[in-house]
GROMACS .gro file of C-alpha atoms in nm:
model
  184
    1UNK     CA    1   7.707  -5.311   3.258
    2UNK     CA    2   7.613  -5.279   2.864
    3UNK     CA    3   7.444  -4.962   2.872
    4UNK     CA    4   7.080  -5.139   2.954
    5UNK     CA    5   6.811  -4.867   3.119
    6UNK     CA    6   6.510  -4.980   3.234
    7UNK     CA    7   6.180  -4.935   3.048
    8UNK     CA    8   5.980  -4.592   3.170
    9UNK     CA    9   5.695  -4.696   3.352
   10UNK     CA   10   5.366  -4.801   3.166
   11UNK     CA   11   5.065  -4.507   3.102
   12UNK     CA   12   4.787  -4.657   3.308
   13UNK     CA   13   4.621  -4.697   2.984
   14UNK     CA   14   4.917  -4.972   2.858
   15UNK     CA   15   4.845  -5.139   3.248
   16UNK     CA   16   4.459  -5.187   3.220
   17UNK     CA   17   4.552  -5.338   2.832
   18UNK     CA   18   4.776  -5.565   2.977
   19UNK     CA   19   4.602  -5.683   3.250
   20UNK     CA   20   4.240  -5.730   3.037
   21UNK     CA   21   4.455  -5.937   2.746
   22UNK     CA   22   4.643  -6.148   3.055
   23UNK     CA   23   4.331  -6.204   3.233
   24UNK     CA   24   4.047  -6.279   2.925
   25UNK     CA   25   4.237  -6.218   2.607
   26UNK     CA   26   4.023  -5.923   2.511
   27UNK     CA   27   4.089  -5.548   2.498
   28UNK     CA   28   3.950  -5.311   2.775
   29UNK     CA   29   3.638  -5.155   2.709
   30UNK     CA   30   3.688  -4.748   2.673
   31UNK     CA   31   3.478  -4.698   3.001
   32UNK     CA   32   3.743  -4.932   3.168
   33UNK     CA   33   4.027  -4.754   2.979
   34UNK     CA   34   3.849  -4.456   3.096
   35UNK     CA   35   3.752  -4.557   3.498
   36UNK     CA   36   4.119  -4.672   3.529
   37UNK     CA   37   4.297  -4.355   3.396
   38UNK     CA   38   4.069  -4.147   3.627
   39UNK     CA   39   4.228  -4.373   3.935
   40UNK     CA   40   4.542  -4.532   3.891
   41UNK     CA   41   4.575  -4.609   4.273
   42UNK     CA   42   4.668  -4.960   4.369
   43UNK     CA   43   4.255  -5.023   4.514
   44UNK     CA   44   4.118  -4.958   4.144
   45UNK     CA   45   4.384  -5.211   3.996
   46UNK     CA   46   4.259  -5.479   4.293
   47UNK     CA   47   3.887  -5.405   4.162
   48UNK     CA   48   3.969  -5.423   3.824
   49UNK     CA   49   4.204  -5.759   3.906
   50UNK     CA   50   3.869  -5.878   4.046
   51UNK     CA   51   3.617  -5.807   3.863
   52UNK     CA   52   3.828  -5.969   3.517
   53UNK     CA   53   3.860  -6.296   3.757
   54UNK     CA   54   3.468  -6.269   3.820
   55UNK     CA   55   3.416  -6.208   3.499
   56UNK     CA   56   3.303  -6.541   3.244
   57UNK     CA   57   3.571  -6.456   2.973
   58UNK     CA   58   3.791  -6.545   3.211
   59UNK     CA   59   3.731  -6.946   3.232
   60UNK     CA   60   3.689  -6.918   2.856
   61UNK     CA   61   4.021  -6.762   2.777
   62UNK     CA   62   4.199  -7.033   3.100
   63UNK     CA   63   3.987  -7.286   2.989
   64UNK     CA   64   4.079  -7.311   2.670
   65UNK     CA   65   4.447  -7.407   2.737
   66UNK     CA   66   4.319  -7.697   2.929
   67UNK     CA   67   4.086  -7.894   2.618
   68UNK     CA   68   4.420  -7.847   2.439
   69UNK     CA   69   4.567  -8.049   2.716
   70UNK     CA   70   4.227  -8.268   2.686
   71UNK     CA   71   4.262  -8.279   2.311
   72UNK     CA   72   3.879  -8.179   2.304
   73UNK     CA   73   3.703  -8.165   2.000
   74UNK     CA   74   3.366  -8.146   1.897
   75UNK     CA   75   3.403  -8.415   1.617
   76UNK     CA   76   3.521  -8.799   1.599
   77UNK     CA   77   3.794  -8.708   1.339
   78UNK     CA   78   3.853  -8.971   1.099
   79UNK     CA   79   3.714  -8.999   0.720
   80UNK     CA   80   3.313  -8.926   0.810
   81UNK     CA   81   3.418  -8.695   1.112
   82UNK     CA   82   3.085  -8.699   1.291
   83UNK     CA   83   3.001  -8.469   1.584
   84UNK     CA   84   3.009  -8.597   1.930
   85UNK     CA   85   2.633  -8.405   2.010
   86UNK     CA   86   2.752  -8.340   2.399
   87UNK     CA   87   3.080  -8.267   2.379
   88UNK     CA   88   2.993  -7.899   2.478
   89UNK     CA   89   2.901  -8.023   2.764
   90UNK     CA   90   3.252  -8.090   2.860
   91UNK     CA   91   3.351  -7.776   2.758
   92UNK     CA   92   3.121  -7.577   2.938
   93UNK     CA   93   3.256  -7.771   3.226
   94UNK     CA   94   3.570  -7.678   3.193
   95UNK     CA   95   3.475  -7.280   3.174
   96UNK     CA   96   3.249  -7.343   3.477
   97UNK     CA   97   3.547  -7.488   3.668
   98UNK     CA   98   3.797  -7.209   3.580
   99UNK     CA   99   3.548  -6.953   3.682
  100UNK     CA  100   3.455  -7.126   4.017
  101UNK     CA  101   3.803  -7.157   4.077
  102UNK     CA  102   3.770  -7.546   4.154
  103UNK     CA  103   4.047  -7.715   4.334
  104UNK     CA  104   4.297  -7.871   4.068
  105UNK     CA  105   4.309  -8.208   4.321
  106UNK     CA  106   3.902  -8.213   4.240
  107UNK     CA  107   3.922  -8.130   3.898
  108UNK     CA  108   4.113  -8.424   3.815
  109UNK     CA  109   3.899  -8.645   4.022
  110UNK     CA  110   3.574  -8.538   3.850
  111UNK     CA  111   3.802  -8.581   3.511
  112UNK     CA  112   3.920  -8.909   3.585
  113UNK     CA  113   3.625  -9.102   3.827
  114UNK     CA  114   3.342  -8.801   3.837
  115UNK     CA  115   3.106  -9.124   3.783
  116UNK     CA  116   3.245  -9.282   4.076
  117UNK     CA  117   3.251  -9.037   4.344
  118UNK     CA  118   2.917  -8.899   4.256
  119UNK     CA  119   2.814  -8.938   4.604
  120UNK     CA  120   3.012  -8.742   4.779
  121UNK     CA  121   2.948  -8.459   4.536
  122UNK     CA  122   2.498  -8.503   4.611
  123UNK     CA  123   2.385  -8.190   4.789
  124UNK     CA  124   2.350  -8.168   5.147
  125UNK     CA  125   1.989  -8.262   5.121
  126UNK     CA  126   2.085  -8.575   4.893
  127UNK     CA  127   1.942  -8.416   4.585
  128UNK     CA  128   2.145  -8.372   4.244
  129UNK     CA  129   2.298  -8.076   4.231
  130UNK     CA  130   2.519  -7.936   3.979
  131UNK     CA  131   2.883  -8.048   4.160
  132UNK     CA  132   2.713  -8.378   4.106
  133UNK     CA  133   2.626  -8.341   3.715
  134UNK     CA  134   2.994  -8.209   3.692
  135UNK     CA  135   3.134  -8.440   3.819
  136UNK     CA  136   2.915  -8.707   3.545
  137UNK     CA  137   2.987  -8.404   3.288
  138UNK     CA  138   3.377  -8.429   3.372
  139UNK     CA  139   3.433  -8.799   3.284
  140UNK     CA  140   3.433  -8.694   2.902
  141UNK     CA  141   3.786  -8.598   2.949
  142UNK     CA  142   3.767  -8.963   2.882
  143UNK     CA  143   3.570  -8.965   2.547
  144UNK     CA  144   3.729  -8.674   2.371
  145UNK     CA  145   3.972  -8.860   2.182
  146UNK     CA  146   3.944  -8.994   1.839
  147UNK     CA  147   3.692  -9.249   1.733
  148UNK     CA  148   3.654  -9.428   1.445
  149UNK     CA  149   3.296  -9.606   1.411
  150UNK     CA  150   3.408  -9.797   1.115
  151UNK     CA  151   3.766  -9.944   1.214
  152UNK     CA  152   3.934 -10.255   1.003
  153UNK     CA  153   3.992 -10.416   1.289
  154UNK     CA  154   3.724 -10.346   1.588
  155UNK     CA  155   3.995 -10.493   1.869
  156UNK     CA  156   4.258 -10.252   1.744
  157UNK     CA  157   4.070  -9.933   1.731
  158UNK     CA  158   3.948 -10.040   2.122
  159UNK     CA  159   4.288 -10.114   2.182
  160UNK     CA  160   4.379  -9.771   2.001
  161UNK     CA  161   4.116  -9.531   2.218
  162UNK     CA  162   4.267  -9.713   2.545
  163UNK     CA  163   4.580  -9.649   2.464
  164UNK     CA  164   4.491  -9.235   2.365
  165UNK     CA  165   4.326  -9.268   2.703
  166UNK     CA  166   4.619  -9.358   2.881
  167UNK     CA  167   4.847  -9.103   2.707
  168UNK     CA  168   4.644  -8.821   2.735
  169UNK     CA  169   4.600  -8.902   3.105
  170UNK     CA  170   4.977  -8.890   3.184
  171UNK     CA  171   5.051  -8.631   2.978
  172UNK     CA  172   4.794  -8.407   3.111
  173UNK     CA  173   4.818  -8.497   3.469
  174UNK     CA  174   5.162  -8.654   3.521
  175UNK     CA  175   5.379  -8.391   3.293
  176UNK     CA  176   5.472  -8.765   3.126
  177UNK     CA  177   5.460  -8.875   2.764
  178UNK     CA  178   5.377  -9.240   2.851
  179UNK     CA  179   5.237  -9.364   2.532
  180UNK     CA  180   5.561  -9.583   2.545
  181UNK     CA  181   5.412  -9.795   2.755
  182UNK     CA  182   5.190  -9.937   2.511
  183UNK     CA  183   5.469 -10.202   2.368
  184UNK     CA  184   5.752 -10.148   2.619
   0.00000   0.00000   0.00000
């Protein structure tokens, strides 16, 4: 061995600030700091475990990782950079999805046809319900890319947000950088 001890074993107070900046990236509030020291037992970490996954930071903090992945923005990019007015839309999808804990198999469904498969998604009485408007909502994985409304050459910026389309797709959803593709 090289002499190596283990760590001593975290103050309850160090456990509760670990698991609050794992679960939403925040600090514990003193009460929780406080509720948690009072009872350390292994039922008060499950309700705490629970009530962070319950909680709406948590799709927020999750959710973010995934519009990197999604390269979302709330702006075109480019030289006049103008705002894409819905875009939070998307966003607030995303949160909504983390916190519902939707299946990944449907997320990328509604991500990549969510226009498509709108039927299956209609409420049990056939009216629009939100799954439905998610999965219409979801589809802007598809539009979050950069757009230029003023390109040189029209066919080449089409040809451009295609090919974004394509790479971001495979990248996000394969674990592939495929933008290769485009001239091999």
């Amino acid at each position: 061995t090289q002499g190596l001890t283990l760590n001593p074993e975290a103050r309850p107070s160090e456990l509760i600030r670990r698991l609050w900046f794992d679960l939403v990236g925040l600090p514990p509030t003193a009460e929780a700091i406080a509720r948690f020291e009072r009872d350390p037992s292994p039922a008060a970490w499950a309700r705490e475990v629970d009530a962070l996954l319950a909680s709406p930071r948590y799709g927020e903090r999750w959710g973010r990782h995934w519009l990197d992945v999604a390269r979302f923005a709330q702006s075109n990019g480019y030289e006049r950079d103008a705002e894409k007015a819905q875009s939070w839309r998307y966003r607030d999808y995303v949160i909504r999805a983390f916190n519902q804990d939707t299946p990944y198999d449907r997320f990328i469904r509604e991500q990549l046809a969510g226009d498509e498969i709108g039927e299956e998604l209609r409420e049990q009485d056939g009216s629009i319900g939100q799954a439905w408007q998610d999965g219409v909502i979801a589809t802007g994985f598809l539009r979050l890319g950069v757009h230029d409304d003023e390109p040189d050459d029209k066919l080449q910026a089409e040809f451009d947000e295609l090919d974004d389309i394509v790479s971001t797709s495979g990248a996000a959803f394969l674990g592939l950088t495929v933008g290769c593709a485009r001239c091999h």
